[in-house]
Short mmCIF file of C-alpha atoms and ligand atoms in Angstrom, two decimals:
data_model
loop_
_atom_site.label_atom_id
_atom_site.label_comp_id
_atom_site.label_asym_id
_atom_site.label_seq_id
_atom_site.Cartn_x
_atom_site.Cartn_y
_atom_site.Cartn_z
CA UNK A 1 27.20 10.72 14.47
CA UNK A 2 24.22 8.55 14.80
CA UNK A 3 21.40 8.94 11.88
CA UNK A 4 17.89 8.07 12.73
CA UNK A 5 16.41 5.22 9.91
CA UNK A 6 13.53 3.50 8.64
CA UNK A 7 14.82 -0.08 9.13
CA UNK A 8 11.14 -1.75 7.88
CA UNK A 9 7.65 -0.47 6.36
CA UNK A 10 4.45 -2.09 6.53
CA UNK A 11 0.72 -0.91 5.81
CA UNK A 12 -2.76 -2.10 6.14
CA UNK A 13 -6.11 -1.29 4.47
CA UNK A 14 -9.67 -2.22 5.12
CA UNK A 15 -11.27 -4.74 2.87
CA UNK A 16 -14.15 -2.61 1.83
CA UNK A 17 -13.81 -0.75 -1.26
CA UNK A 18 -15.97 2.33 -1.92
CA UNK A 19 -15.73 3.53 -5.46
CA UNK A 20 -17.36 6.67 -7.15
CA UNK A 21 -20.28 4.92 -8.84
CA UNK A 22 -21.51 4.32 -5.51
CA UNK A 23 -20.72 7.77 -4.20
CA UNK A 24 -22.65 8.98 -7.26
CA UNK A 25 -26.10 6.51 -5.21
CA UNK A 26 -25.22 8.50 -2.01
CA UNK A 27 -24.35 12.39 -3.06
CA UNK A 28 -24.77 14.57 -5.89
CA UNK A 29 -21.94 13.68 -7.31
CA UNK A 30 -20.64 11.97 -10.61
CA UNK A 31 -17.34 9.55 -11.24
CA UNK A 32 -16.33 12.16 -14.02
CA UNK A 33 -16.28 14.94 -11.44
CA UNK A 34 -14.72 12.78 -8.61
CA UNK A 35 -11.56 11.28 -11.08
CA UNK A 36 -11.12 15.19 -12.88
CA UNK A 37 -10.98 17.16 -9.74
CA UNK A 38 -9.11 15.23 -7.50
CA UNK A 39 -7.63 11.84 -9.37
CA UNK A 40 -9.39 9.62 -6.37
CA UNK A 41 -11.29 6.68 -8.13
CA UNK A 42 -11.43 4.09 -4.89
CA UNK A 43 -11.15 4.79 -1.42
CA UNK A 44 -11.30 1.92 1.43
CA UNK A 45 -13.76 2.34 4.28
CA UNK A 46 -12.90 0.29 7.95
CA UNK A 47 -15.64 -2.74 8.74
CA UNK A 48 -16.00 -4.47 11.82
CA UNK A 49 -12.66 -5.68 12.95
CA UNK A 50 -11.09 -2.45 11.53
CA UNK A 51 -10.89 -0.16 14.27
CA UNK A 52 -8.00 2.69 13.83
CA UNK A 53 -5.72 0.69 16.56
CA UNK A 54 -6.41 -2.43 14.92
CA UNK A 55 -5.11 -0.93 11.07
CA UNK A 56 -2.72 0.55 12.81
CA UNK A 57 -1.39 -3.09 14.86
CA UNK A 58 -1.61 -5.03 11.21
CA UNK A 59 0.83 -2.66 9.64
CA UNK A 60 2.93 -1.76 12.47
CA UNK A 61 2.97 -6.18 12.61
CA UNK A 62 4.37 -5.83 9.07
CA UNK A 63 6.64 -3.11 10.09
CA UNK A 64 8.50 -5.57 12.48
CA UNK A 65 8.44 -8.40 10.52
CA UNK A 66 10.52 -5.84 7.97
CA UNK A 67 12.47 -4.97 10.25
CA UNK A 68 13.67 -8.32 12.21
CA UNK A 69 12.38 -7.27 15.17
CA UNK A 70 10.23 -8.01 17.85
CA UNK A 71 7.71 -6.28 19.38
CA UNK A 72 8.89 -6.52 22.95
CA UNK A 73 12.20 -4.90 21.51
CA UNK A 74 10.16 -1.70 20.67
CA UNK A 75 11.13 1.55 23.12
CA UNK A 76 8.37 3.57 22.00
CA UNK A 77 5.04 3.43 19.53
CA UNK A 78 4.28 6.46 18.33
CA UNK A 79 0.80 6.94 16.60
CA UNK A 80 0.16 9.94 14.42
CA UNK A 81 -3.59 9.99 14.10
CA UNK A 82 -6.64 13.28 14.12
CA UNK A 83 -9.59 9.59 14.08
CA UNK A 84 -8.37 7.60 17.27
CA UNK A 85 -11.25 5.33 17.77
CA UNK A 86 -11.42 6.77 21.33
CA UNK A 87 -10.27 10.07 23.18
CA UNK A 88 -8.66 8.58 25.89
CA UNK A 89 -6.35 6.35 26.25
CA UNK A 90 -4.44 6.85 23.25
CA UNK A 91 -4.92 4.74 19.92
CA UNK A 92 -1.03 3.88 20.45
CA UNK A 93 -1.97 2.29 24.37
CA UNK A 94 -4.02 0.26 22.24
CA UNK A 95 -1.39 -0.69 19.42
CA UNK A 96 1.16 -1.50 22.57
CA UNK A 97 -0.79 -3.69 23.98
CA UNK A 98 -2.56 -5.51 20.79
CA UNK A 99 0.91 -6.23 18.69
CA UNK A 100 2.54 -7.13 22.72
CA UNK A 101 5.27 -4.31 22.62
CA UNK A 102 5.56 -4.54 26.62
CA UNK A 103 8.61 -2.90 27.08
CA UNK A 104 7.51 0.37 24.99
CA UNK A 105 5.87 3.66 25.94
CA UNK A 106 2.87 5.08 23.95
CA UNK A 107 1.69 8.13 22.73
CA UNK A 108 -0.59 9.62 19.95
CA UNK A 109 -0.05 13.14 18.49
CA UNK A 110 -2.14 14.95 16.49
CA UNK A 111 -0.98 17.65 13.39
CA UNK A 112 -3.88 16.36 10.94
CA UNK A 113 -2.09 15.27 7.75
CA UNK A 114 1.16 15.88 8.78
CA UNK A 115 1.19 13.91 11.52
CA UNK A 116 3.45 11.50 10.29
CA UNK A 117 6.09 13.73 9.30
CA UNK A 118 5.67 14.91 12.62
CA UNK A 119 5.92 11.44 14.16
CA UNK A 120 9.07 10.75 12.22
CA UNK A 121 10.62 14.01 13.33
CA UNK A 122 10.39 12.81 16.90
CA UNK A 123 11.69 9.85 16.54
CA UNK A 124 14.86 11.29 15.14
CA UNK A 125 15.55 13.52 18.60
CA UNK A 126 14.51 10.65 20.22
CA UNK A 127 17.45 8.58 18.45
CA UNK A 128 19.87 11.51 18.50
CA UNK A 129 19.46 11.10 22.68
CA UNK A 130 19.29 7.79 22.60
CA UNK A 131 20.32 5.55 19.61
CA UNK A 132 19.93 2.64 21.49
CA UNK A 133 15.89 3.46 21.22
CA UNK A 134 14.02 1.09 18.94
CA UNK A 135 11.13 3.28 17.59
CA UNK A 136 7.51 2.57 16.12
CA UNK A 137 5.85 5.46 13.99
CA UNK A 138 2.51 4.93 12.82
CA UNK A 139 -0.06 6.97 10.53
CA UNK A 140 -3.60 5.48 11.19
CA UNK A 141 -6.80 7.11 10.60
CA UNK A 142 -10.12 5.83 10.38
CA UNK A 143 -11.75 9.26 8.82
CA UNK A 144 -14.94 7.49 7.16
CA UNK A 145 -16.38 8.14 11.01
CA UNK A 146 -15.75 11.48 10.43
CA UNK A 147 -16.94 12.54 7.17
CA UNK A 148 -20.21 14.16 6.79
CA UNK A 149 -21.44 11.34 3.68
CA UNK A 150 -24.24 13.88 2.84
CA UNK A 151 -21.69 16.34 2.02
CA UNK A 152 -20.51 16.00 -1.69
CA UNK A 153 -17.77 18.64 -0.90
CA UNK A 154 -15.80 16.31 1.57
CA UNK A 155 -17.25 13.00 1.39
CA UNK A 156 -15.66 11.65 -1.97
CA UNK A 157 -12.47 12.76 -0.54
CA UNK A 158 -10.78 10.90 2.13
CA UNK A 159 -10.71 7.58 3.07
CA UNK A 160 -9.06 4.94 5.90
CA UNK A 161 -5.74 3.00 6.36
CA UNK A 162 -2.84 2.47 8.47
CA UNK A 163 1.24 3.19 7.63
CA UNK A 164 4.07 1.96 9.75
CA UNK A 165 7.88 2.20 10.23
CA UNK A 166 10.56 1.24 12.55
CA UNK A 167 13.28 4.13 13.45
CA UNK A 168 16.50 3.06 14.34
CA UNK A 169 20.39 4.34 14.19
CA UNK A 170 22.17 4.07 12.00
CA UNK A 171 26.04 5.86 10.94
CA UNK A 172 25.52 5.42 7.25
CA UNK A 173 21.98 6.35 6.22
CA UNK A 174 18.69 7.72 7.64
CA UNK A 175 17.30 11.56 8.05
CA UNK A 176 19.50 14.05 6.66
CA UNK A 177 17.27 17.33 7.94
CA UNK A 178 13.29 18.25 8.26
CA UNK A 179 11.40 21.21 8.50
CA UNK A 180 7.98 21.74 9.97
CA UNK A 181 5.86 24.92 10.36
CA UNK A 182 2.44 25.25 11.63
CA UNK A 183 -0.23 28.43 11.24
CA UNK A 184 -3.19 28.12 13.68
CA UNK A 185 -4.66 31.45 12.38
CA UNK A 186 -6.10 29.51 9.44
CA UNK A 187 -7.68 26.54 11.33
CA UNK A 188 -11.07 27.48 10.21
CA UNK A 189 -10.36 26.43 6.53
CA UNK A 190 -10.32 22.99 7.84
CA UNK A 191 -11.52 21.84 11.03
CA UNK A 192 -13.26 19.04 12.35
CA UNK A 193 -15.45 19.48 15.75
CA UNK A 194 -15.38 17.60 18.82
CA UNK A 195 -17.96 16.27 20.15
CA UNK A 196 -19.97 18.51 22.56
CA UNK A 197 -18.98 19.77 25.91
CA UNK A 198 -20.77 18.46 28.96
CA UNK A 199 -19.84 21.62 30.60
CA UNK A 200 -22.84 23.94 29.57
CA UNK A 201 -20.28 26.74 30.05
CA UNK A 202 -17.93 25.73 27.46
CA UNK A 203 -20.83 24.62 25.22
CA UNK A 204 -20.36 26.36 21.81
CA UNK A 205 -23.90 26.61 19.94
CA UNK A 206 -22.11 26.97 16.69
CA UNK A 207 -20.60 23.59 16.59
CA UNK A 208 -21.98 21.53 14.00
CA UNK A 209 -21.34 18.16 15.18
CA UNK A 210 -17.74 16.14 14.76
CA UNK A 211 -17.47 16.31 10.74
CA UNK A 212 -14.29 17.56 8.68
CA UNK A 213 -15.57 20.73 7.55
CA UNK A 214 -13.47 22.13 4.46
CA UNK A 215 -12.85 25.00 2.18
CA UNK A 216 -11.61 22.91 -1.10
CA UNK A 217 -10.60 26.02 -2.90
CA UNK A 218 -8.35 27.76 0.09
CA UNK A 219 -6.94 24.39 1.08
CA UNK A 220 -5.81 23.89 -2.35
CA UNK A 221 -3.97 27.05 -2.69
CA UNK A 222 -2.38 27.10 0.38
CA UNK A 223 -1.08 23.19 0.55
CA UNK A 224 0.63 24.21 -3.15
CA UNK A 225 2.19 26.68 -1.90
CA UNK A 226 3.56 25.49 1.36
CA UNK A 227 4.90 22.24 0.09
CA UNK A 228 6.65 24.17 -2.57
CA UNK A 229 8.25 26.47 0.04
CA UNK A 230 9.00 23.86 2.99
CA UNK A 231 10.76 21.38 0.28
CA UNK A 232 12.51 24.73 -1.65
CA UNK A 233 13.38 25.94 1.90
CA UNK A 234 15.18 22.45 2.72
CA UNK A 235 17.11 21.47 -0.22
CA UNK A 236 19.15 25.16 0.01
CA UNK A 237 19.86 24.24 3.66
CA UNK A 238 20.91 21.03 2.07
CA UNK A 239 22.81 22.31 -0.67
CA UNK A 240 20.62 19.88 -2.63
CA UNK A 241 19.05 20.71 -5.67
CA UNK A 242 15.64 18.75 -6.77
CA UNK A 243 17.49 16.60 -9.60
CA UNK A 244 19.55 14.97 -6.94
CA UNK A 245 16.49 13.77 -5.40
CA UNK A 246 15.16 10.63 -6.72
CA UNK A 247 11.85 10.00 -5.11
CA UNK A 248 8.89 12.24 -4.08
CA UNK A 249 6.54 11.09 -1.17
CA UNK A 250 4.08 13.64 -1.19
CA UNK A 251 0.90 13.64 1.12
CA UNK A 252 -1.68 12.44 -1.06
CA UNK A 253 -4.99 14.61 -1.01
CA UNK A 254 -5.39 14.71 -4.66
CA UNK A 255 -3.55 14.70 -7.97
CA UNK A 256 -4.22 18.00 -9.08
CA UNK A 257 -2.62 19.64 -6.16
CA UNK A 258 0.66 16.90 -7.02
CA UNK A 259 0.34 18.39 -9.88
CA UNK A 260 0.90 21.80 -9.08
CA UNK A 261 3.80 20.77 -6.84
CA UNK A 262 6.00 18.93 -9.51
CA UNK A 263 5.23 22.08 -12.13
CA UNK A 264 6.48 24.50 -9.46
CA UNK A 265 8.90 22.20 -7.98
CA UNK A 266 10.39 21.13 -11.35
CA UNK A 267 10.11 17.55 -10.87
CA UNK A 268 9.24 14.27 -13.32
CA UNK A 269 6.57 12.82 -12.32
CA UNK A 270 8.55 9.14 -12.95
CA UNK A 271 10.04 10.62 -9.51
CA UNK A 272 6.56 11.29 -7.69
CA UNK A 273 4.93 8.58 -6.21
CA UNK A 274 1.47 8.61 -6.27
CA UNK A 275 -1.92 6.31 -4.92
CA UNK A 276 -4.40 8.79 -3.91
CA UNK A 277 -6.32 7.17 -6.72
CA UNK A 278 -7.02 4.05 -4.98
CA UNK A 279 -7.06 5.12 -1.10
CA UNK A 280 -8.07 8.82 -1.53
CA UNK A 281 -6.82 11.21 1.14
CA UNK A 282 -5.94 9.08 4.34
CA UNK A 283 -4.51 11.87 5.90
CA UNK A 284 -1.70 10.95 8.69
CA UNK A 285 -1.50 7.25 6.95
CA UNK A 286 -1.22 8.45 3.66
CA UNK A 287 2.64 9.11 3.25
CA UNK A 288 3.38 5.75 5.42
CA UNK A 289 1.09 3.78 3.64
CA UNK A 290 2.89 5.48 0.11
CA UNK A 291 6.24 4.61 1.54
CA UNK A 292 5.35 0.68 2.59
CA UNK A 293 3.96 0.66 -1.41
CA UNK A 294 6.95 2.32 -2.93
CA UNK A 295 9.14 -0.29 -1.04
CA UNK A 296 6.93 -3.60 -1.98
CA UNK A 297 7.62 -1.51 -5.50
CA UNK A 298 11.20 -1.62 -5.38
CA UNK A 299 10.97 2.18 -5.96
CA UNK A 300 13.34 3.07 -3.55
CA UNK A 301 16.74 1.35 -2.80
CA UNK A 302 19.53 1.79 -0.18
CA UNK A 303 20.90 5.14 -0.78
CA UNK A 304 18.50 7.07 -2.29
CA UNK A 305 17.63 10.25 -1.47
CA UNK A 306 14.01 10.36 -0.42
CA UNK A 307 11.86 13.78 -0.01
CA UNK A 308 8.68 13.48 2.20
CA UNK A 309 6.45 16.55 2.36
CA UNK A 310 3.02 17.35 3.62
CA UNK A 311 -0.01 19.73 4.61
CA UNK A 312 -2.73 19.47 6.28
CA UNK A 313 -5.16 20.74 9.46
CA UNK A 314 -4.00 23.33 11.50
CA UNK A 315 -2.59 24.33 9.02
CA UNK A 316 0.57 22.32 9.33
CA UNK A 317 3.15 21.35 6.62
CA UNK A 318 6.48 20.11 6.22
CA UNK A 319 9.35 18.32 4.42
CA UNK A 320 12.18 15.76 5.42
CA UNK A 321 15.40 14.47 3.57
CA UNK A 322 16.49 10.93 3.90
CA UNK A 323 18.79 8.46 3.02
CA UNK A 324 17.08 5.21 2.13
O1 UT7 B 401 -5.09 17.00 3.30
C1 UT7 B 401 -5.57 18.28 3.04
C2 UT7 B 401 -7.06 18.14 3.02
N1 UT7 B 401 -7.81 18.67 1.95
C3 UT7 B 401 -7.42 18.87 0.68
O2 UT7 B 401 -6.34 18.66 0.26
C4 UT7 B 401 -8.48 19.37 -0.27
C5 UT7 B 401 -7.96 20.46 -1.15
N2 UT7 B 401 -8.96 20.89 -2.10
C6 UT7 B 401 -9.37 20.14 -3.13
O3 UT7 B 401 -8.89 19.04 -3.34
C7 UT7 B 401 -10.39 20.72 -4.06
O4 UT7 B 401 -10.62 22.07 -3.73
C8 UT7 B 401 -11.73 19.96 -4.05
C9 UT7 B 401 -11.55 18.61 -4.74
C10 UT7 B 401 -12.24 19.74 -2.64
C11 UT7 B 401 -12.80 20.71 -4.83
O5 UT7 B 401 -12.35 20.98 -6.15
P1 UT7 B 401 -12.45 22.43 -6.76
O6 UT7 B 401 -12.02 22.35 -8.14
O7 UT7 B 401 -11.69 23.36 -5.85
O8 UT7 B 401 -14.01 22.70 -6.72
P2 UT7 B 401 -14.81 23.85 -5.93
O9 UT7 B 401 -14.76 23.62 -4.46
O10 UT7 B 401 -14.35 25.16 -6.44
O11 UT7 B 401 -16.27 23.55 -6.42
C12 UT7 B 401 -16.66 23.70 -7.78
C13 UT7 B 401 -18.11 23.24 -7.93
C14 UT7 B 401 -19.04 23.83 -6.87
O12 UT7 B 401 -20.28 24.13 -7.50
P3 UT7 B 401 -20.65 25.64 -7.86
O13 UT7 B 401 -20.65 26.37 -6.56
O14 UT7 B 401 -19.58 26.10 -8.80
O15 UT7 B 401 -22.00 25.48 -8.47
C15 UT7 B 401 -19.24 22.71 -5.89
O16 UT7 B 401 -20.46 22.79 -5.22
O17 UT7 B 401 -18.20 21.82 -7.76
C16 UT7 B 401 -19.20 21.52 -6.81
N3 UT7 B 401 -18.85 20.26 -6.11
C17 UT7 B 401 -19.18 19.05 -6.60
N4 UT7 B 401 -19.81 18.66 -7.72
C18 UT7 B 401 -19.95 17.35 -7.92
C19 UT7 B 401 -18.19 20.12 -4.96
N5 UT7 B 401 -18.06 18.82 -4.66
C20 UT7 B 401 -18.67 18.15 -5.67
C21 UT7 B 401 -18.86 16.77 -5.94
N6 UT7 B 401 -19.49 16.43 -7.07
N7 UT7 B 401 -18.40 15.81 -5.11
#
């Protein structure tokens, strides 16, 4: 029985560091406020040379390099991303053909913050099919284009980077189980627009141009709860309780909501790894990016059982099991 696994991490973040004090010069807003409601004290905004793609070639680059591979040997890059610097074609067309993976199909696909989880799903039918498949997974977003900066309420929240793994097979170790749920009927608790229709049919006057557009409060309640039940949900499958896990990679939106989780989850927080103070909320890169840091770390070794959860736009949430 093959196992799909993470063979190398990598990650890359924009040079530019935006911290609160300079939020407070932009919004109504103070660095008290920022670091007691959500834990963020630094987030890192994309420059020139820092397109989504471009994040997203650096760490997948680092990704191989982890992984003693080349890119040419890759079967498939798969970009998780809600920011692609472009519509069409997909950020991953672009990651193919900057890192030179010529022998690899590309696609993006978009569930907001879960994306990732999403991503690594895939890649493990992919593998089941086919274990000979060599597979690239990225997070990369590049949400500083997308956030409203004269909104306090969103603004000081998220920020940019780029995550990557390589999924491979493996008979000893990899993804033990996953399980993802989605619930469109609440999509207008977070949203972000596109940008208007040049069909004056499909116009929609309502639209308020292509920000995230958030409410904090319901967010918060809901992404507590859902993580709780998607990870409860798949350690009884498992027959796993949470003491036999020994690290948490949550999605990392802020520290409060963590928080939550580990009360409700009954976890120590030596076993929850957490950034969110120096990146922010990079949604779809922000459990690769945790996962590349936990490594450099030395956080996780072979044969530890990992547990990745996450929520996000659409709303969509999740949790996966694997064997480092
Ligand atoms: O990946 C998933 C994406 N999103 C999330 O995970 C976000 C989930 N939600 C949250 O993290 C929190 O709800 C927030 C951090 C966004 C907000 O924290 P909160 O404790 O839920 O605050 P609130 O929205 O209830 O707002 C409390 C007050 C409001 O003022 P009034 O109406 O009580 O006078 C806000 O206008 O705080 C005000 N406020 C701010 N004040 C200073 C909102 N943003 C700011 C700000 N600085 N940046």
């Amino acid at each position: 029985m093959h196992k799909a696994y993470i063979s190398g991490t990598g990650s890359c973040l924009p040079e530019r560091v935006l911290t609160n004090n300079e939020l407070e010069q932009m919004v109504e807003t103070s660095d008290e406020w920022i670091t007691s409601r959500t834990g963020i004290q630094t987030r890192r905004i994309s420059g020139a040379g820092e397109q989504n793609y471009q994040l997203a070639a650096r760490a997948a680059e680092k990704a191989l390099a982890a992984a003693g591979l080349e890119a040419q040997e890759l079967d498939l890059v798969l970009v998780a991303t809600l920011s692609p610097h472009m519509i069409m074609p997909s950020c991953a067309c672009f990651v193919q053909a900057e890192i030179g993976a010529a022998n690899a199909f590309a696609f993006d696909l978009n569930a907001a913050c879960s994306g990732f989880l999403y991503g690594l799903d895939m890649a493990e039918k992919y593998i089941a099919s086919r274990p000979e498949m060599k597979i690239l997974v990225i997070g990369s977003e590049t949400l500083s284009c997308r956030v409203n900066w004269e909104d306090r309420n969103t603004c000081i929240l998220f920020g940019d980077g780029a995550g990557a793994c390589i999924v491979e097979s493996s008979s000893a170790r990899g993804i033990v189980d996953s399980t993802l749920h989605a619930d469109g009927n609440l999509w207008n608790l977070l949203y972000m627009d596109s940008p208007a229709s040049r069909n004056p049919d499909l116009l929609d006057k309502d639209r308020q141009g292509c920000y995230i557009q958030m409410s904090g409060r319901d967010v918060f309640k809901y992404a507590v709860r859902a993580m709780e039940d998607a990870v409860t949900r798949l350690l009884k499958r498992q027959n796993l309780a949470i003491n036999d896990v020994c690290l948490l990679i949550p999605h990392q939106a802020n520290v409060r909501i963590l928080g939550k989780l580990m009360e409700r989850l009954g976890i120590e927080q030596e076993k929850v790894f957490i950034n969110v103070n120096k990146y922010g909320n990079t949604s779809a890169a922000s459990i690769p990016i945790a996962l590349d840091e936990a490594c450099q770390e030395g956080r996780v070794q072979q044969g530890d059982l990992v547990l990745l959860c996450s929520f996000g736009g659409g709303f969509t949430w999740g949790s996966m099991l694997l064997y480092w």
